Amino acid sequence: MAVNINTLRELKQKGEAFAALTSYDATFSQVASEAGVHVILIGDSLGMVLQGHDSTLPVTMDQMVYHVSCVSKGNRGSLIMADMPFMSYGTVDAALENAAELMRAGAHMVKLEGTDWMKETISALSERAVPVCVHLGLTPQFVNKFGGYKVQGRDEKSAEMMIEHACELEAAGADVILLECVPAPLAARIAQAVKAPVIGIGAGADTDGQILVLHDMLGITTGRKPRFVKDFLAETNSVQEAIGAYVKAVGDRTFPAEEHTFKA
C-alpha cells in the first residue's frame, strides 16, 4: 500500500515512528521503498553529496525536477517529498509555478525552509492541492545568515519562537514539519504542540519520524561526520540490509540514541 499524508498522521496518532531517507535516483529509491522507508526526500543536499558544492545553494529547479523524475520511476510506494531549492519560492507566484513543476515530475509533497514569513505561500500551495512540509531549525539554505551550520533553538527565547512558528505554519496549511539540529527537549515540545507529523534530524528520539541523508547512513560521509549520523552499513552486509536496519531502528526508537542527540 502506498504511503500518503494520512498514513503519517495515523502513525503519529498511534505513537509509531516512521522512517524517511534521502534518495536521488531510481535504483536507490526502489531499494529504499522496498526496505520500508515511508518517506523519500529528494533533498537539495544533492548539491553537496552529488555535485560537490559546499552548500545547497547552487542547486537549480531543473536539477531538482530531473532527480524527482528519476526517484519517481524507481519508487515502490513511499511518499515522495521534494525540496524547493534556494529562492525558488521567494514569491507566492514563483512558489506555485515551481511546486507545480516538482509535482508534475512525481513529487507528492514539497519542502520549504523558513519561518512565519512563509504563511501566505503555504496557504496558497495548500489551497491549490500541494502538500507542504516546513523545515525549521537549522535550515541549510540560510547558512550564510546563520554564519555556519549551527544548532538552533538553544535559548528559551528562540525555542519559544520556534514553537510559535511551527503552530502558525501548521495553521497556514503545513502538513508536515521537519526539525533539523534542535535540542531534543525542544523537538519533543514541538511534536506535542502540533497535530502535523514531525520529522527530526539531529532532533532526538521523540519526534514522529526520523530522516537521514542516504550517504550518511551508509557511512560514506565526506568531511566531518555530523553528531546525529549513524553508519548502518557497518553493522550489516549490504545496502538493502543497512536501509532495513535503519527503518527498524527508527521504528523501535533505538535510533537516534543519546550520542546522536543535542540536549541544549
PDB file of C-alpha atoms in Angstrom:
ATOM      1  CA  MET A   1       0.000   0.000   0.000  1.00  0.00           C
ATOM      2  CA  ALA A   2       1.327   3.445  -0.919  1.00  0.00           C
ATOM      3  CA  VAL A   3       2.218   5.825   1.889  1.00  0.00           C
ATOM      4  CA  ASN A   4       0.402   9.160   1.892  1.00  0.00           C
ATOM      5  CA  ILE A   5      -0.081  12.041   4.309  1.00  0.00           C
ATOM      6  CA  ASN A   6      -2.902  10.204   6.082  1.00  0.00           C
ATOM      7  CA  THR A   7      -0.547   7.273   6.684  1.00  0.00           C
ATOM      8  CA  LEU A   8       1.864   9.583   8.504  1.00  0.00           C
ATOM      9  CA  ARG A   9      -0.931  11.161  10.533  1.00  0.00           C
ATOM     10  CA  GLU A  10      -2.193   7.750  11.591  1.00  0.00           C
ATOM     11  CA  LEU A  11       1.297   6.659  12.630  1.00  0.00           C
ATOM     12  CA  LYS A  12       1.638   9.804  14.746  1.00  0.00           C
ATOM     13  CA  GLN A  13      -1.707   9.161  16.410  1.00  0.00           C
ATOM     14  CA  LYS A  14      -0.622   5.591  17.213  1.00  0.00           C
ATOM     15  CA  GLY A  15       2.747   6.747  18.528  1.00  0.00           C
ATOM     16  CA  GLU A  16       4.580   4.714  15.874  1.00  0.00           C
ATOM     17  CA  ALA A  17       7.760   6.266  14.478  1.00  0.00           C
ATOM     18  CA  PHE A  18       8.282   6.329  10.711  1.00  0.00           C
ATOM     19  CA  ALA A  19      11.465   6.412   8.657  1.00  0.00           C
ATOM     20  CA  ALA A  20      12.450   8.910   5.975  1.00  0.00           C
ATOM     21  CA  LEU A  21      15.588   8.881   3.839  1.00  0.00           C
ATOM     22  CA  THR A  22      17.018  10.935   1.004  1.00  0.00           C
ATOM     23  CA  SER A  23      17.403   9.454  -2.456  1.00  0.00           C
ATOM     24  CA  TYR A  24      18.346  10.983  -5.772  1.00  0.00           C
ATOM     25  CA  ASP A  25      17.930   8.207  -8.347  1.00  0.00           C
ATOM     26  CA  ALA A  26      15.693   5.329  -9.401  1.00  0.00           C
ATOM     27  CA  THR A  27      17.839   2.492  -8.050  1.00  0.00           C
ATOM     28  CA  PHE A  28      18.197   3.766  -4.510  1.00  0.00           C
ATOM     29  CA  SER A  29      14.555   4.857  -4.369  1.00  0.00           C
ATOM     30  CA  GLN A  30      13.458   1.333  -5.280  1.00  0.00           C
ATOM     31  CA  VAL A  31      15.770  -0.177  -2.659  1.00  0.00           C
ATOM     32  CA  ALA A  32      14.604   2.300  -0.010  1.00  0.00           C
ATOM     33  CA  SER A  33      10.904   1.900  -0.707  1.00  0.00           C
ATOM     34  CA  GLU A  34      11.148  -1.890  -0.795  1.00  0.00           C
ATOM     35  CA  ALA A  35      13.004  -1.775   2.555  1.00  0.00           C
ATOM     36  CA  GLY A  36      10.052   0.008   4.145  1.00  0.00           C
ATOM     37  CA  VAL A  37      11.136   3.647   4.074  1.00  0.00           C
ATOM     38  CA  HIS A  38       7.942   5.666   4.488  1.00  0.00           C
ATOM     39  CA  VAL A  39       9.156   8.977   3.023  1.00  0.00           C
ATOM     40  CA  ILE A  40      11.796   9.523   0.345  1.00  0.00           C
ATOM     41  CA  LEU A  41      13.182  13.052   0.208  1.00  0.00           C
ATOM     42  CA  ILE A  42      14.842  14.345  -2.913  1.00  0.00           C
ATOM     43  CA  GLY A  43      16.902  16.839  -0.968  1.00  0.00           C
ATOM     44  CA  ASP A  44      18.798  19.815  -2.287  1.00  0.00           C
ATOM     45  CA  SER A  45      21.523  18.105  -0.256  1.00  0.00           C
ATOM     46  CA  LEU A  46      22.344  16.646  -3.671  1.00  0.00           C
ATOM     47  CA  GLY A  47      24.274  19.853  -4.227  1.00  0.00           C
ATOM     48  CA  MET A  48      26.764  18.679  -1.624  1.00  0.00           C
ATOM     49  CA  VAL A  49      26.705  14.861  -1.820  1.00  0.00           C
ATOM     50  CA  LEU A  50      26.362  14.527  -5.615  1.00  0.00           C
ATOM     51  CA  GLN A  51      27.671  17.787  -7.059  1.00  0.00           C
ATOM     52  CA  GLY A  52      30.472  18.546  -4.608  1.00  0.00           C
ATOM     53  CA  HIS A  53      29.389  22.051  -3.592  1.00  0.00           C
ATOM     54  CA  ASP A  54      29.960  23.337  -0.059  1.00  0.00           C
ATOM     55  CA  SER A  55      26.278  24.240   0.367  1.00  0.00           C
ATOM     56  CA  THR A  56      22.870  23.531  -1.132  1.00  0.00           C
ATOM     57  CA  LEU A  57      22.554  26.997  -2.680  1.00  0.00           C
ATOM     58  CA  PRO A  58      23.763  26.228  -6.253  1.00  0.00           C
ATOM     59  CA  VAL A  59      21.053  23.598  -6.866  1.00  0.00           C
ATOM     60  CA  THR A  60      18.584  24.646  -9.569  1.00  0.00           C
ATOM     61  CA  MET A  61      14.944  23.853 -10.228  1.00  0.00           C
ATOM     62  CA  ASP A  62      15.820  21.977 -13.419  1.00  0.00           C
ATOM     63  CA  GLN A  63      18.164  19.740 -11.449  1.00  0.00           C
ATOM     64  CA  MET A  64      15.548  19.085  -8.776  1.00  0.00           C
ATOM     65  CA  VAL A  65      12.902  18.234 -11.381  1.00  0.00           C
ATOM     66  CA  TYR A  66      15.331  15.804 -13.054  1.00  0.00           C
ATOM     67  CA  HIS A  67      16.117  13.964  -9.806  1.00  0.00           C
ATOM     68  CA  VAL A  68      12.475  13.879  -8.713  1.00  0.00           C
ATOM     69  CA  SER A  69      11.607  12.264 -12.034  1.00  0.00           C
ATOM     70  CA  CYS A  70      14.334   9.640 -11.546  1.00  0.00           C
ATOM     71  CA  VAL A  71      13.248   8.835  -7.989  1.00  0.00           C
ATOM     72  CA  SER A  72       9.611   8.631  -9.020  1.00  0.00           C
ATOM     73  CA  LYS A  73      10.401   5.945 -11.579  1.00  0.00           C
ATOM     74  CA  GLY A  74      12.060   3.701  -9.006  1.00  0.00           C
ATOM     75  CA  ASN A  75       9.660   4.288  -6.139  1.00  0.00           C
ATOM     76  CA  ARG A  76       7.540   1.374  -4.932  1.00  0.00           C
ATOM     77  CA  GLY A  77       5.084   3.057  -2.585  1.00  0.00           C
ATOM     78  CA  SER A  78       6.938   5.603  -0.464  1.00  0.00           C
ATOM     79  CA  LEU A  79       5.704   9.181  -0.166  1.00  0.00           C
ATOM     80  CA  ILE A  80       7.977  11.356  -2.311  1.00  0.00           C
ATOM     81  CA  MET A  81       8.938  14.726  -0.846  1.00  0.00           C
ATOM     82  CA  ALA A  82      10.937  17.235  -2.878  1.00  0.00           C
ATOM     83  CA  ASP A  83      12.955  20.194  -1.691  1.00  0.00           C
ATOM     84  CA  MET A  84      12.238  23.519  -3.291  1.00  0.00           C
ATOM     85  CA  PRO A  85      15.712  24.929  -3.969  1.00  0.00           C
ATOM     86  CA  PHE A  86      17.135  28.279  -2.930  1.00  0.00           C
ATOM     87  CA  MET A  87      14.981  31.266  -3.980  1.00  0.00           C
ATOM     88  CA  SER A  88      12.500  29.078  -5.874  1.00  0.00           C
ATOM     89  CA  TYR A  89       9.739  30.227  -3.507  1.00  0.00           C
ATOM     90  CA  GLY A  90      10.764  33.828  -2.900  1.00  0.00           C
ATOM     91  CA  THR A  91       7.317  34.973  -4.027  1.00  0.00           C
ATOM     92  CA  VAL A  92       3.958  33.237  -3.939  1.00  0.00           C
ATOM     93  CA  ASP A  93       3.767  33.134  -7.737  1.00  0.00           C
ATOM     94  CA  ALA A  94       7.231  31.590  -8.000  1.00  0.00           C
ATOM     95  CA  ALA A  95       6.364  29.020  -5.345  1.00  0.00           C
ATOM     96  CA  LEU A  96       3.190  27.975  -7.161  1.00  0.00           C
ATOM     97  CA  GLU A  97       4.920  27.651 -10.513  1.00  0.00           C
ATOM     98  CA  ASN A  98       7.927  25.750  -9.186  1.00  0.00           C
ATOM     99  CA  ALA A  99       5.915  23.473  -6.900  1.00  0.00           C
ATOM    100  CA  ALA A 100       3.766  22.538  -9.886  1.00  0.00           C
ATOM    101  CA  GLU A 101       6.932  21.510 -11.768  1.00  0.00           C
ATOM    102  CA  LEU A 102       8.015  19.235  -8.923  1.00  0.00           C
ATOM    103  CA  MET A 103       4.569  17.691  -8.531  1.00  0.00           C
ATOM    104  CA  ARG A 104       4.346  17.010 -12.277  1.00  0.00           C
ATOM    105  CA  ALA A 105       7.740  15.291 -12.058  1.00  0.00           C
ATOM    106  CA  GLY A 106       6.394  12.891  -9.434  1.00  0.00           C
ATOM    107  CA  ALA A 107       6.583  14.560  -6.025  1.00  0.00           C
ATOM    108  CA  HIS A 108       3.735  14.059  -3.559  1.00  0.00           C
ATOM    109  CA  MET A 109       4.827  16.927  -1.284  1.00  0.00           C
ATOM    110  CA  VAL A 110       7.230  19.868  -1.387  1.00  0.00           C
ATOM    111  CA  LYS A 111       9.505  21.105   1.393  1.00  0.00           C
ATOM    112  CA  LEU A 112      10.273  24.757   2.131  1.00  0.00           C
ATOM    113  CA  GLU A 113      12.782  26.268   4.564  1.00  0.00           C
ATOM    114  CA  GLY A 114      11.779  29.305   6.598  1.00  0.00           C
ATOM    115  CA  THR A 115       9.573  30.671   9.347  1.00  0.00           C
ATOM    116  CA  ASP A 116       6.432  32.783   9.664  1.00  0.00           C
ATOM    117  CA  TRP A 117       7.168  34.799   6.508  1.00  0.00           C
ATOM    118  CA  MET A 118       6.065  31.701   4.535  1.00  0.00           C
ATOM    119  CA  LYS A 119       2.467  31.653   5.817  1.00  0.00           C
ATOM    120  CA  GLU A 120       0.932  33.210   2.701  1.00  0.00           C
ATOM    121  CA  THR A 121       2.928  30.901   0.435  1.00  0.00           C
ATOM    122  CA  ILE A 122       1.988  27.797   2.408  1.00  0.00           C
ATOM    123  CA  SER A 123      -1.683  28.744   2.351  1.00  0.00           C
ATOM    124  CA  ALA A 124      -1.557  29.339  -1.402  1.00  0.00           C
ATOM    125  CA  LEU A 125       0.104  25.973  -2.033  1.00  0.00           C
ATOM    126  CA  SER A 126      -2.246  24.115   0.294  1.00  0.00           C
ATOM    127  CA  GLU A 127      -5.320  25.709  -1.280  1.00  0.00           C
ATOM    128  CA  ARG A 128      -4.100  24.515  -4.673  1.00  0.00           C
ATOM    129  CA  ALA A 129      -3.642  20.868  -3.643  1.00  0.00           C
ATOM    130  CA  VAL A 130       0.107  20.924  -2.968  1.00  0.00           C
ATOM    131  CA  PRO A 131       1.007  19.235   0.349  1.00  0.00           C
ATOM    132  CA  VAL A 132       3.734  21.127   2.202  1.00  0.00           C
ATOM    133  CA  CYS A 133       6.497  20.210   4.634  1.00  0.00           C
ATOM    134  CA  VAL A 134       8.022  23.103   6.567  1.00  0.00           C
ATOM    135  CA  HIS A 135      11.708  22.850   7.521  1.00  0.00           C
ATOM    136  CA  LEU A 136      12.610  24.617  10.791  1.00  0.00           C
ATOM    137  CA  GLY A 137      15.713  24.807  12.968  1.00  0.00           C
ATOM    138  CA  LEU A 138      18.966  24.552  11.049  1.00  0.00           C
ATOM    139  CA  THR A 139      17.807  25.445   7.556  1.00  0.00           C
ATOM    140  CA  PRO A 140      20.767  24.890   5.189  1.00  0.00           C
ATOM    141  CA  GLN A 141      19.628  27.486   2.665  1.00  0.00           C
ATOM    142  CA  PHE A 142      20.143  30.085   5.434  1.00  0.00           C
ATOM    143  CA  VAL A 143      23.744  29.041   6.113  1.00  0.00           C
ATOM    144  CA  ASN A 144      25.085  32.480   5.217  1.00  0.00           C
ATOM    145  CA  LYS A 145      22.650  34.169   7.615  1.00  0.00           C
ATOM    146  CA  PHE A 146      23.469  31.719  10.409  1.00  0.00           C
ATOM    147  CA  GLY A 147      27.204  32.032   9.842  1.00  0.00           C
ATOM    148  CA  GLY A 148      27.601  28.268   9.530  1.00  0.00           C
ATOM    149  CA  TYR A 149      25.827  25.042  10.354  1.00  0.00           C
ATOM    150  CA  LYS A 150      24.826  25.529  13.991  1.00  0.00           C
ATOM    151  CA  VAL A 151      22.282  24.020  16.392  1.00  0.00           C
ATOM    152  CA  GLN A 152      19.206  26.251  16.638  1.00  0.00           C
ATOM    153  CA  GLY A 153      16.764  26.922  19.494  1.00  0.00           C
ATOM    154  CA  ARG A 154      19.216  26.579  22.358  1.00  0.00           C
ATOM    155  CA  ASP A 155      17.979  29.573  24.373  1.00  0.00           C
ATOM    156  CA  GLU A 156      14.450  29.912  25.710  1.00  0.00           C
ATOM    157  CA  LYS A 157      13.534  32.896  23.525  1.00  0.00           C
ATOM    158  CA  SER A 158      14.458  31.201  20.249  1.00  0.00           C
ATOM    159  CA  ALA A 159      12.899  27.928  21.445  1.00  0.00           C
ATOM    160  CA  GLU A 160       9.580  29.609  22.173  1.00  0.00           C
ATOM    161  CA  MET A 161       9.726  31.367  18.804  1.00  0.00           C
ATOM    162  CA  MET A 162      10.285  28.049  17.007  1.00  0.00           C
ATOM    163  CA  ILE A 163       7.265  26.511  18.749  1.00  0.00           C
ATOM    164  CA  GLU A 164       5.205  29.557  17.794  1.00  0.00           C
ATOM    165  CA  HIS A 165       6.332  29.352  14.177  1.00  0.00           C
ATOM    166  CA  ALA A 166       5.518  25.637  13.997  1.00  0.00           C
ATOM    167  CA  CYS A 167       1.984  26.275  15.230  1.00  0.00           C
ATOM    168  CA  GLU A 168       1.465  29.247  12.903  1.00  0.00           C
ATOM    169  CA  LEU A 169       2.718  27.372   9.852  1.00  0.00           C
ATOM    170  CA  GLU A 170       0.564  24.367  10.652  1.00  0.00           C
ATOM    171  CA  ALA A 171      -2.426  26.710  10.894  1.00  0.00           C
ATOM    172  CA  ALA A 172      -1.442  28.141   7.486  1.00  0.00           C
ATOM    173  CA  GLY A 173      -1.657  24.673   5.953  1.00  0.00           C
ATOM    174  CA  ALA A 174       1.653  22.860   6.568  1.00  0.00           C
ATOM    175  CA  ASP A 175       1.088  19.091   6.555  1.00  0.00           C
ATOM    176  CA  VAL A 176       4.472  18.005   7.952  1.00  0.00           C
ATOM    177  CA  ILE A 177       7.188  19.759   9.957  1.00  0.00           C
ATOM    178  CA  LEU A 178      10.871  18.844   9.732  1.00  0.00           C
ATOM    179  CA  LEU A 179      13.220  19.874  12.540  1.00  0.00           C
ATOM    180  CA  GLU A 180      16.967  19.872  11.954  1.00  0.00           C
ATOM    181  CA  CYS A 181      19.629  20.245  14.645  1.00  0.00           C
ATOM    182  CA  VAL A 182      17.498  21.393  17.550  1.00  0.00           C
ATOM    183  CA  PRO A 183      17.766  20.261  21.188  1.00  0.00           C
ATOM    184  CA  ALA A 184      15.793  17.078  21.846  1.00  0.00           C
ATOM    185  CA  PRO A 185      13.573  18.619  24.567  1.00  0.00           C
ATOM    186  CA  LEU A 186      12.511  21.405  22.177  1.00  0.00           C
ATOM    187  CA  ALA A 187      11.754  18.930  19.372  1.00  0.00           C
ATOM    188  CA  ALA A 188       9.592  16.917  21.781  1.00  0.00           C
ATOM    189  CA  ARG A 189       7.670  20.068  22.751  1.00  0.00           C
ATOM    190  CA  ILE A 190       7.019  20.925  19.106  1.00  0.00           C
ATOM    191  CA  ALA A 191       5.883  17.376  18.284  1.00  0.00           C
ATOM    192  CA  GLN A 192       3.376  17.627  21.126  1.00  0.00           C
ATOM    193  CA  ALA A 193       2.246  21.139  20.201  1.00  0.00           C
ATOM    194  CA  VAL A 194       1.175  20.332  16.631  1.00  0.00           C
ATOM    195  CA  LYS A 195      -1.056  17.706  15.073  1.00  0.00           C
ATOM    196  CA  ALA A 196       1.120  17.527  11.958  1.00  0.00           C
ATOM    197  CA  PRO A 197       3.696  14.713  11.858  1.00  0.00           C
ATOM    198  CA  VAL A 198       7.133  15.988  12.889  1.00  0.00           C
ATOM    199  CA  ILE A 199      10.288  14.541  11.316  1.00  0.00           C
ATOM    200  CA  GLY A 200      13.615  15.012  13.060  1.00  0.00           C
ATOM    201  CA  ILE A 201      17.261  15.002  12.041  1.00  0.00           C
ATOM    202  CA  GLY A 202      19.548  15.744  14.941  1.00  0.00           C
ATOM    203  CA  ALA A 203      16.405  16.440  16.972  1.00  0.00           C
ATOM    204  CA  GLY A 204      16.218  13.496  19.370  1.00  0.00           C
ATOM    205  CA  ALA A 205      14.049  10.401  19.513  1.00  0.00           C
ATOM    206  CA  ASP A 206      10.730  11.999  20.456  1.00  0.00           C
ATOM    207  CA  THR A 207       9.726  13.279  17.025  1.00  0.00           C
ATOM    208  CA  ASP A 208       7.195  11.296  14.987  1.00  0.00           C
ATOM    209  CA  GLY A 209       9.714  10.310  12.321  1.00  0.00           C
ATOM    210  CA  GLN A 210      13.422  10.426  11.545  1.00  0.00           C
ATOM    211  CA  ILE A 211      15.361  11.285   8.416  1.00  0.00           C
ATOM    212  CA  LEU A 212      18.974  10.888   7.348  1.00  0.00           C
ATOM    213  CA  VAL A 213      20.911  11.640   4.199  1.00  0.00           C
ATOM    214  CA  LEU A 214      21.428   8.342   2.347  1.00  0.00           C
ATOM    215  CA  HIS A 215      25.193   8.797   2.054  1.00  0.00           C
ATOM    216  CA  ASP A 216      25.492   9.475   5.789  1.00  0.00           C
ATOM    217  CA  MET A 217      23.632   6.354   6.882  1.00  0.00           C
ATOM    218  CA  LEU A 218      25.777   4.277   4.513  1.00  0.00           C
ATOM    219  CA  GLY A 219      28.950   5.614   6.121  1.00  0.00           C
ATOM    220  CA  ILE A 220      30.278   7.489   3.109  1.00  0.00           C
ATOM    221  CA  THR A 221      30.064  10.978   4.561  1.00  0.00           C
ATOM    222  CA  THR A 222      32.811  13.229   3.235  1.00  0.00           C
ATOM    223  CA  GLY A 223      34.340  15.733   5.613  1.00  0.00           C
ATOM    224  CA  ARG A 224      33.304  15.986   9.242  1.00  0.00           C
ATOM    225  CA  LYS A 225      30.655  13.476  10.295  1.00  0.00           C
ATOM    226  CA  PRO A 226      27.659  15.184  11.950  1.00  0.00           C
ATOM    227  CA  ARG A 227      26.841  14.150  15.507  1.00  0.00           C
ATOM    228  CA  PHE A 228      23.402  12.860  14.521  1.00  0.00           C
ATOM    229  CA  VAL A 229      24.690  10.388  11.906  1.00  0.00           C
ATOM    230  CA  LYS A 230      24.973   6.625  12.315  1.00  0.00           C
ATOM    231  CA  ASP A 231      26.652   4.291   9.812  1.00  0.00           C
ATOM    232  CA  PHE A 232      24.161   1.434   9.402  1.00  0.00           C
ATOM    233  CA  LEU A 233      26.187  -0.284   6.700  1.00  0.00           C
ATOM    234  CA  ALA A 234      28.985  -1.006   9.183  1.00  0.00           C
ATOM    235  CA  GLU A 235      26.748  -3.466  11.041  1.00  0.00           C
ATOM    236  CA  THR A 236      25.173  -5.155   8.003  1.00  0.00           C
ATOM    237  CA  ASN A 237      26.197  -6.978   4.840  1.00  0.00           C
ATOM    238  CA  SER A 238      24.508  -4.952   2.098  1.00  0.00           C
ATOM    239  CA  VAL A 239      22.905  -1.640   1.286  1.00  0.00           C
ATOM    240  CA  GLN A 240      19.497  -3.306   1.411  1.00  0.00           C
ATOM    241  CA  GLU A 241      20.162  -4.681   4.893  1.00  0.00           C
ATOM    242  CA  ALA A 242      21.540  -1.334   6.071  1.00  0.00           C
ATOM    243  CA  ILE A 243      18.423   0.548   4.998  1.00  0.00           C
ATOM    244  CA  GLY A 244      16.233  -2.161   6.555  1.00  0.00           C
ATOM    245  CA  ALA A 245      18.198  -1.853   9.805  1.00  0.00           C
ATOM    246  CA  TYR A 246      17.689   1.912   9.756  1.00  0.00           C
ATOM    247  CA  VAL A 247      13.927   1.525   9.264  1.00  0.00           C
ATOM    248  CA  LYS A 248      13.763  -0.972  12.150  1.00  0.00           C
ATOM    249  CA  ALA A 249      15.874   1.175  14.479  1.00  0.00           C
ATOM    250  CA  VAL A 250      13.649   4.182  13.835  1.00  0.00           C
ATOM    251  CA  GLY A 251      10.536   2.098  14.418  1.00  0.00           C
ATOM    252  CA  ASP A 252      11.974   0.681  17.646  1.00  0.00           C
ATOM    253  CA  ARG A 253      13.097   4.182  18.683  1.00  0.00           C
ATOM    254  CA  THR A 254      16.610   2.853  19.260  1.00  0.00           C
ATOM    255  CA  PHE A 255      17.803   5.441  16.760  1.00  0.00           C
ATOM    256  CA  PRO A 256      18.653   8.173  17.383  1.00  0.00           C
ATOM    257  CA  ALA A 257      20.451   7.184  20.589  1.00  0.00           C
ATOM    258  CA  GLU A 258      21.859   9.506  23.236  1.00  0.00           C
ATOM    259  CA  GLU A 259      25.109  10.045  21.331  1.00  0.00           C
ATOM    260  CA  HIS A 260      23.215  11.339  18.283  1.00  0.00           C
ATOM    261  CA  THR A 261      21.272  13.948  20.253  1.00  0.00           C
ATOM    262  CA  PHE A 262      21.697  17.613  21.154  1.00  0.00           C
ATOM    263  CA  LYS A 263      20.465  18.381  24.668  1.00  0.00           C
ATOM    264  CA  ALA A 264      20.766  22.165  24.629  1.00  0.00           C
TER     265      ALA A 264
END
